[in-house]
Short mmCIF file of C-alpha atoms in Angstrom, two decimals:
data_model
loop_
_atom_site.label_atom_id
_atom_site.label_comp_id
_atom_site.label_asym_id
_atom_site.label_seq_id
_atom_site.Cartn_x
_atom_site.Cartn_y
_atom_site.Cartn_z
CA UNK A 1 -28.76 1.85 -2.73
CA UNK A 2 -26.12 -0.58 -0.56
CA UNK A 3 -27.68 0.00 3.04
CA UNK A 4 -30.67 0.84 5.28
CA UNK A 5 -31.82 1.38 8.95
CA UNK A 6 -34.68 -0.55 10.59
CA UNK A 7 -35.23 2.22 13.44
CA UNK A 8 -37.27 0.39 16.59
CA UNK A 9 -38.24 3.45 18.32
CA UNK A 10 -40.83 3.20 22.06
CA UNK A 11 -44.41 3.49 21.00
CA UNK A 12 -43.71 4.18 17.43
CA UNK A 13 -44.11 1.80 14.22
CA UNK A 14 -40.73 0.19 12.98
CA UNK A 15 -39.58 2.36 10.24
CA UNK A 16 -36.89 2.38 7.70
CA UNK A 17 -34.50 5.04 6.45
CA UNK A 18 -32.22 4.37 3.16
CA UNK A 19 -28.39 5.08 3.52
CA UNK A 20 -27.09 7.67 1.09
CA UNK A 21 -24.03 9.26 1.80
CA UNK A 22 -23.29 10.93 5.74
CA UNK A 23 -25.86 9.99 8.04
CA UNK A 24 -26.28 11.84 11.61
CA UNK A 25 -27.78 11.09 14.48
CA UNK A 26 -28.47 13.05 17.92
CA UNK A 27 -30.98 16.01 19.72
CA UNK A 28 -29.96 18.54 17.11
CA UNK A 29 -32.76 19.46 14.72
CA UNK A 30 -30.20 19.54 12.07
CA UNK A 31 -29.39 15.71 12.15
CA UNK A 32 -30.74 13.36 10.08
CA UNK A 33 -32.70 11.33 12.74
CA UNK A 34 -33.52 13.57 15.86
CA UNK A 35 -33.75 11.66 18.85
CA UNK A 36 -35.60 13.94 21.35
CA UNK A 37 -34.39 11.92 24.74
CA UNK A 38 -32.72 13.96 27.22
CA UNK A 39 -29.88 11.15 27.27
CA UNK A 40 -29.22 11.97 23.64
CA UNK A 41 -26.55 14.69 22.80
CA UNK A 42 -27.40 17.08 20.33
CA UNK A 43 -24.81 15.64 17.93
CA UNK A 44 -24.14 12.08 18.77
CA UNK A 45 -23.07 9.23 16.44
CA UNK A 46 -22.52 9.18 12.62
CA UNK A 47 -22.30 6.70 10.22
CA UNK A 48 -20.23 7.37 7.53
CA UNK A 49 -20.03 5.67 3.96
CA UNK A 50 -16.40 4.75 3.16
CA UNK A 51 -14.86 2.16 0.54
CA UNK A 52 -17.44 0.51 -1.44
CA UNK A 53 -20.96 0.34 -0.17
CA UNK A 54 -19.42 -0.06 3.36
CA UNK A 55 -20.52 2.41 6.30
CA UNK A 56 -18.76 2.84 9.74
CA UNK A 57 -19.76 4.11 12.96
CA UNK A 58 -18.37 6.95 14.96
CA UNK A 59 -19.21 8.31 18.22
CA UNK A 60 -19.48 12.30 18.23
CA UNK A 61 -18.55 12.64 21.64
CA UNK A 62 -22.12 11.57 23.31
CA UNK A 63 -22.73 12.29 26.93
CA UNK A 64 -24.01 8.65 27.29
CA UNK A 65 -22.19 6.17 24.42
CA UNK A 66 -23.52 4.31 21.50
CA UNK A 67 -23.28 0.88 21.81
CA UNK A 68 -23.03 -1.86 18.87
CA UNK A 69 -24.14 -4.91 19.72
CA UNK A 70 -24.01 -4.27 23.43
CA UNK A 71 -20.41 -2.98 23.40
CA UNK A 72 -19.59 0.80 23.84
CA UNK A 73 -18.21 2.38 20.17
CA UNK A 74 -14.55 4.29 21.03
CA UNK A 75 -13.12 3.73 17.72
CA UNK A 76 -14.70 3.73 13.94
CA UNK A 77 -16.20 0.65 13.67
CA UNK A 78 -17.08 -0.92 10.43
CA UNK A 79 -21.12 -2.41 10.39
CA UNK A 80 -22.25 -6.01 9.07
CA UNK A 81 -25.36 -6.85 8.07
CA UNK A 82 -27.70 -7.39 11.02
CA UNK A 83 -25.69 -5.40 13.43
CA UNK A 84 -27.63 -3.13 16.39
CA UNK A 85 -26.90 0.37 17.47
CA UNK A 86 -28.48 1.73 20.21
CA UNK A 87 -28.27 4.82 21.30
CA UNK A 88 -31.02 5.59 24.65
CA UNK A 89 -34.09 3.76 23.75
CA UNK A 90 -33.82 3.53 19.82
CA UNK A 91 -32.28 0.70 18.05
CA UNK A 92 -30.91 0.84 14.59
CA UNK A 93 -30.50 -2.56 12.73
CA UNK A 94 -28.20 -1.98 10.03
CA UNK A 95 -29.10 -4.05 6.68
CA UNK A 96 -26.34 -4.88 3.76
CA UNK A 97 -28.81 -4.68 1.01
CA UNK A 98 -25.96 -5.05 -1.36
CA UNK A 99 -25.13 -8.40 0.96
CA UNK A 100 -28.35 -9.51 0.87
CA UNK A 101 -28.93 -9.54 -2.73
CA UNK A 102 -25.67 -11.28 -3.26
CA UNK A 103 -27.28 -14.00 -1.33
CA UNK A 104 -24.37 -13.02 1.87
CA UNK A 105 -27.56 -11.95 4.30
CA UNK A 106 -27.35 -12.39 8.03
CA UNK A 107 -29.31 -15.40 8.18
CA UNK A 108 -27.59 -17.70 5.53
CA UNK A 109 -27.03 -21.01 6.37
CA UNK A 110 -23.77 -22.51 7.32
CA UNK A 111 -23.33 -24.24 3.72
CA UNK A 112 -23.97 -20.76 1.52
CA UNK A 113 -21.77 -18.93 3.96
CA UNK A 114 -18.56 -21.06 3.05
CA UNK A 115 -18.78 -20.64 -0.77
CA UNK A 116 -15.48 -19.34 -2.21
CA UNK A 117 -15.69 -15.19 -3.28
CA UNK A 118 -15.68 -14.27 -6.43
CA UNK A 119 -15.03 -11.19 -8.47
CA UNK A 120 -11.24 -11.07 -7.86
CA UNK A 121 -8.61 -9.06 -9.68
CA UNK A 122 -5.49 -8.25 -9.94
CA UNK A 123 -4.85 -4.25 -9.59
CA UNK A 124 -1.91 -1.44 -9.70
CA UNK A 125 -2.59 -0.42 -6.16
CA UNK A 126 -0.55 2.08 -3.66
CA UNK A 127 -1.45 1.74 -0.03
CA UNK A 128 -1.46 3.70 2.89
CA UNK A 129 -1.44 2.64 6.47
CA UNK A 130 -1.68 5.40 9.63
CA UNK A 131 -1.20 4.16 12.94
CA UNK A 132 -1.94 5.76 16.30
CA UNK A 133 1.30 6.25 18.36
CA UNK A 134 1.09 4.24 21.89
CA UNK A 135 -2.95 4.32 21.18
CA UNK A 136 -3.36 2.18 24.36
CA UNK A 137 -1.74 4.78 26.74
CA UNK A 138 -4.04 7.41 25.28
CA UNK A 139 -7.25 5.04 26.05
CA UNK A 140 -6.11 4.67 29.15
CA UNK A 141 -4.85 8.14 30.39
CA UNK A 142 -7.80 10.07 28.80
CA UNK A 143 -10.64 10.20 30.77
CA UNK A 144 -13.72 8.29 29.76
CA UNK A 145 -16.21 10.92 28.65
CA UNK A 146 -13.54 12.76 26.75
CA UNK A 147 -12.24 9.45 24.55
CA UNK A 148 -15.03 9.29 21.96
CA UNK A 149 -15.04 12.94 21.00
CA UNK A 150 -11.19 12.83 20.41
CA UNK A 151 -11.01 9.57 18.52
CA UNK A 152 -13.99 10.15 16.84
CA UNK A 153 -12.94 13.64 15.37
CA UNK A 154 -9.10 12.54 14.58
CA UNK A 155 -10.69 9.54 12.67
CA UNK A 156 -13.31 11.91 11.00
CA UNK A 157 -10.91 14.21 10.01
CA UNK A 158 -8.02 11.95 9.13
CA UNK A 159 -10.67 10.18 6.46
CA UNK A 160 -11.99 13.23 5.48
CA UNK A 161 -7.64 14.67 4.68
CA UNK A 162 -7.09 11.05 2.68
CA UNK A 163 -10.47 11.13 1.03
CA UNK A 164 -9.55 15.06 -0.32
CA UNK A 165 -6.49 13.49 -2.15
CA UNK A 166 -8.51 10.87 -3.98
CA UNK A 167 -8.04 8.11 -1.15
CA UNK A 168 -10.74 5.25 -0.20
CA UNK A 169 -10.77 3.91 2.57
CA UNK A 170 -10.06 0.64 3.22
CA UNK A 171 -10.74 -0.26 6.99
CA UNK A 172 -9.66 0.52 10.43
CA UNK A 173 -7.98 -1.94 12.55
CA UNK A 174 -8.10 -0.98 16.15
CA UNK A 175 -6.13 2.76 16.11
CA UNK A 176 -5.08 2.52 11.91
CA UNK A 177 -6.60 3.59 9.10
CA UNK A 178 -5.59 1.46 5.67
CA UNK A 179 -6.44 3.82 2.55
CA UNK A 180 -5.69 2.54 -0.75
CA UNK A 181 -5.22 4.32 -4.31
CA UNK A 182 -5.75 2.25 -7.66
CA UNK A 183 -3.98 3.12 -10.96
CA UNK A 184 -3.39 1.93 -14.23
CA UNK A 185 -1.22 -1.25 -14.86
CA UNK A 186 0.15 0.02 -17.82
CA UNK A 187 2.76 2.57 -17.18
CA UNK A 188 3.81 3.87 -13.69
CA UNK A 189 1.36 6.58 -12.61
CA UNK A 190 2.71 9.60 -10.32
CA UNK A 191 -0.78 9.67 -8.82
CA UNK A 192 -0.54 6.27 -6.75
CA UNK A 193 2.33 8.15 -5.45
CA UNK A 194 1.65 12.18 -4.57
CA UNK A 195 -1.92 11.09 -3.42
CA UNK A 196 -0.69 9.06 -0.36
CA UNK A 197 2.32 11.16 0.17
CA UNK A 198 0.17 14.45 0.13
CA UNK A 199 -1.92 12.42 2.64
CA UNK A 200 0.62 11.63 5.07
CA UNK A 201 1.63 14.76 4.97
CA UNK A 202 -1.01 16.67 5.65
CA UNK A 203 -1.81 14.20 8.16
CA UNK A 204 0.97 14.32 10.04
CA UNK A 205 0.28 18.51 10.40
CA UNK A 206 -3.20 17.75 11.74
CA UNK A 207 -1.24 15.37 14.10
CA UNK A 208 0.62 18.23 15.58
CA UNK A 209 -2.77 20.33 16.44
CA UNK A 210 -4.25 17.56 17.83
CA UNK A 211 -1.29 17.10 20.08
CA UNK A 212 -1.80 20.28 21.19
CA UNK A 213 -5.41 19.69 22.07
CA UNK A 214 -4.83 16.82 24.24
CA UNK A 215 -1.46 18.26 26.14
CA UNK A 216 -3.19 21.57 26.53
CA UNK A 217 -5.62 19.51 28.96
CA UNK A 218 -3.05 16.52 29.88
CA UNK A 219 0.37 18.21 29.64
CA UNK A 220 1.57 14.49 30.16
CA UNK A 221 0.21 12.99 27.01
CA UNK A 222 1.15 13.48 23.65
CA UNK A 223 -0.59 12.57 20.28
CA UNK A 224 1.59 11.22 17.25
CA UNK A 225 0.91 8.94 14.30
CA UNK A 226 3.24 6.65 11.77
CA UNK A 227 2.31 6.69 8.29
CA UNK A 228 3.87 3.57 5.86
CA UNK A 229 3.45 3.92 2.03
CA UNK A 230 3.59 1.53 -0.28
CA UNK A 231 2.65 0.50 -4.22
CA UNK A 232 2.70 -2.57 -6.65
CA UNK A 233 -0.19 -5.24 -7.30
CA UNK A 234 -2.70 -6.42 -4.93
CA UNK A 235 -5.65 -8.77 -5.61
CA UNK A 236 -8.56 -6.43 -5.79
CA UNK A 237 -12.21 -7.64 -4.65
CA UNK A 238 -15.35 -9.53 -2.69
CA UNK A 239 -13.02 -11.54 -0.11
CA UNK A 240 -14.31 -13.95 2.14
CA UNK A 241 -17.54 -16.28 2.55
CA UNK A 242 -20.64 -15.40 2.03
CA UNK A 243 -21.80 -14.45 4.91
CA UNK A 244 -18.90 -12.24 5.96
CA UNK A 245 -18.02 -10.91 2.22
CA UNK A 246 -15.87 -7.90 2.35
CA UNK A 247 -14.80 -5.65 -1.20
CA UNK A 248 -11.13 -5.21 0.22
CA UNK A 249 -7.30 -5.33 -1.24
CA UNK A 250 -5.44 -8.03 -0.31
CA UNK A 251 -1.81 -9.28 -1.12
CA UNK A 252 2.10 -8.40 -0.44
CA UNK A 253 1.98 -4.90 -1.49
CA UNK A 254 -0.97 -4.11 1.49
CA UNK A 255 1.03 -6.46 3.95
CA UNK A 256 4.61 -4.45 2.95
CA UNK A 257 2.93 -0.87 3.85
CA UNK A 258 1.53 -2.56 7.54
CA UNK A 259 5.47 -3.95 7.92
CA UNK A 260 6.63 0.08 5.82
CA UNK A 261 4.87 1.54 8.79
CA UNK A 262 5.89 -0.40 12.00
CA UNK A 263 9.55 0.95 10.68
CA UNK A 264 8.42 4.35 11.82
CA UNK A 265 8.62 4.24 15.51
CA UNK A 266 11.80 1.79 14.94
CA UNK A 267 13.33 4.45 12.90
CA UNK A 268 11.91 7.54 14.71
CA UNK A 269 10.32 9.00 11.37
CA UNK A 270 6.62 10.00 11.17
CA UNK A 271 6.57 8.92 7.56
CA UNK A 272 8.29 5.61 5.78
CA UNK A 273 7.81 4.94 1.68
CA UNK A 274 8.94 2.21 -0.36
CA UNK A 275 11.96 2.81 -3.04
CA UNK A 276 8.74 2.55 -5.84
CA UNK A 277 6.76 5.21 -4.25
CA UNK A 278 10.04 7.43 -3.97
CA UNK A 279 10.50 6.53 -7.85
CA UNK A 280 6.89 7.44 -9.10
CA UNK A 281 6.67 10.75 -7.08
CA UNK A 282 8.29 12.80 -9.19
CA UNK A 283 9.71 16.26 -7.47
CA UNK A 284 8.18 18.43 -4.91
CA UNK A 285 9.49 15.96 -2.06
CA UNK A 286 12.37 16.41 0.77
CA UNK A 287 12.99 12.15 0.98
CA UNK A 288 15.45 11.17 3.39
CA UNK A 289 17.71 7.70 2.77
CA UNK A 290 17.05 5.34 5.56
CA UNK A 291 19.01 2.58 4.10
CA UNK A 292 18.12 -0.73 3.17
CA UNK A 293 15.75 -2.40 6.12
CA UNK A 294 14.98 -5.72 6.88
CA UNK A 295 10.80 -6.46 7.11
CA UNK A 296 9.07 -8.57 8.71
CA UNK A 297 7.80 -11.82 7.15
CA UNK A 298 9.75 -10.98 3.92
CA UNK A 299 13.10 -12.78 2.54
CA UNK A 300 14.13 -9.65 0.73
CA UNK A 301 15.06 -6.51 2.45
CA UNK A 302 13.61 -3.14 0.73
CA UNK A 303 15.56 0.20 0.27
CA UNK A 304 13.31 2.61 2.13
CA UNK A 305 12.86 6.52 2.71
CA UNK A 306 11.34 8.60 5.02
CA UNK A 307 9.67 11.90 3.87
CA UNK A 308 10.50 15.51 5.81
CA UNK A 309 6.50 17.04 6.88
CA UNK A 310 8.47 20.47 6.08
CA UNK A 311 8.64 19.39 2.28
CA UNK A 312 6.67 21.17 0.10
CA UNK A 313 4.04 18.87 -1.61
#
């Protein structure tokens, strides 16, 4: 068990529900907790496991918000120990039990929460990195009460595509997903590879319907995503203090698919690999030569591809 809910309800004893897997909140009778509050839509928020013992929170859509720690939730957000939901009158205090028993708890004292992480490896790692195309246009051109239920269902069903191919993911960051594949250090493994690039693939397909949702409505809009791929080494772990601990990837190869990536608007392509991904694929893919590129932040420019969506995967 890595997480629980301390549920502060009016009139009714504090109570506490353990995390395990998909957990739904809203009117509905089918959700997990049923709110029965007017304000409340039938299917409101979910908080969804993802990575290691980690759980984000999405907004179905709600008539009214959800709010985490006083600020409305438009994109996934990733919970910490000792963070509040509240949707109407319940609050949800979300506990890190996993956190806690590391000694990382929300009320740690300044000392414990600088002590140096531990746990670290080094891993064969491929990385993928989706970004929202002009994401603060959309925010801003969308009208309020119909941003939540967009976002939220791309980013639900954009975890859900990565997750099918053997993906975890890593975090979002504002409008990206990071998803990361690990693999064996011993010999190249086609896996790291075809999971990512299926990914992307299939993502960039459910990118095309959703643009036809939101022009349908806003013929001015449109709805398009970059996806930057990536594989070598990372160091693999609990990052961070204490307090704040996070099991993430960390290292050139993650920092070389965010910089793989940006190259897609540059380059007009929806999807940008690394010459290693290209080499560990193995057939089944339509790459297209984009030359050698220069990247940010790195002394050595990288030979890099872009892959057709037609391609069969």
């Amino acid at each position: 068990m890595a997480a629980e809910l301390l549920i502060t309800l009016p009139g009714q004893p504090e109570s506490k529900v353990v995390l395990q897997g998909a957990f739904t909140l809203g009117r509905g009778s089918g959700n997990n907790l049923v709110l029965s509050d007017v304000r409340v839509s039938r299917s409101h928020a979910l908080l969804r496991p993802f990575g290691r013992g980690k759980y984000y929170l999405l907004d179905m859509g709600s008539g009214n918000g959800t709010f985490l720690n006083g600020r409305l939730v438009t994109n996934p957000v990733e919970l910490k120990d000792g963070d509040a939901v509240v949707i109407a009158d319940c609050t949800l205090k979300y506990i890190d039990l996993a956190q806690r028993a590391a000694g990382g708890g929300a009320a740690e004292t300044d000392t414990n929460s600088m002590e140096t992480a531990i746990r670290v490896s080094k891993e064969a790692i491929s990385v993928l990195v989706v970004d929202i195309r002009n994401f603060t246009g959309l925010t801003e051109a969308i009208p309020a009460k119909e941003l939540p239920a967009f976002i939220g269902s791309w980013f639900r069903d954009a975890s859900a595509t990565i997750e099918s191919h053997g993906g975890v993911i890593d975090k979002f960051i504002g409008d990206a997903v990071m998803a990361y594949w690990l693999g064996s250090a011993e010999a190249v493994d086609a896996r790291l590879a075809r999971g990512p690039l299926d990914s992307a693939l299939e993502l960039v397909e459910m990118a095309r319907l959703y643009h036809g949702q939101i022009s349908a409505r806003h013929p001015e809009l449109s709805f398009a995503i970059g996806c930057g791929i990536h594989m070598g080494e990372a160091m693999f772990g609990s990052m961070g203090g204490a307090a704040r601990r996070e099991f993430t990837a960390i290292g050139d190869c993650v920092n070389a698919a965010f910089r793989i990536e940006s190259l897609c608007k540059e380059l007009k392509r929806p999807i940008m690999v690394s010459d290693e991904i290209k080499a560990a694929a193995g057939a089944g893919y339509d790459f297209e030569d984009m030359g050698v590129q220069k990247l940010k932040g790195k002394a050595v420019d990288v030979q890099v591809y872009s892959v057709r969506p037609s391609a069969p995967a």
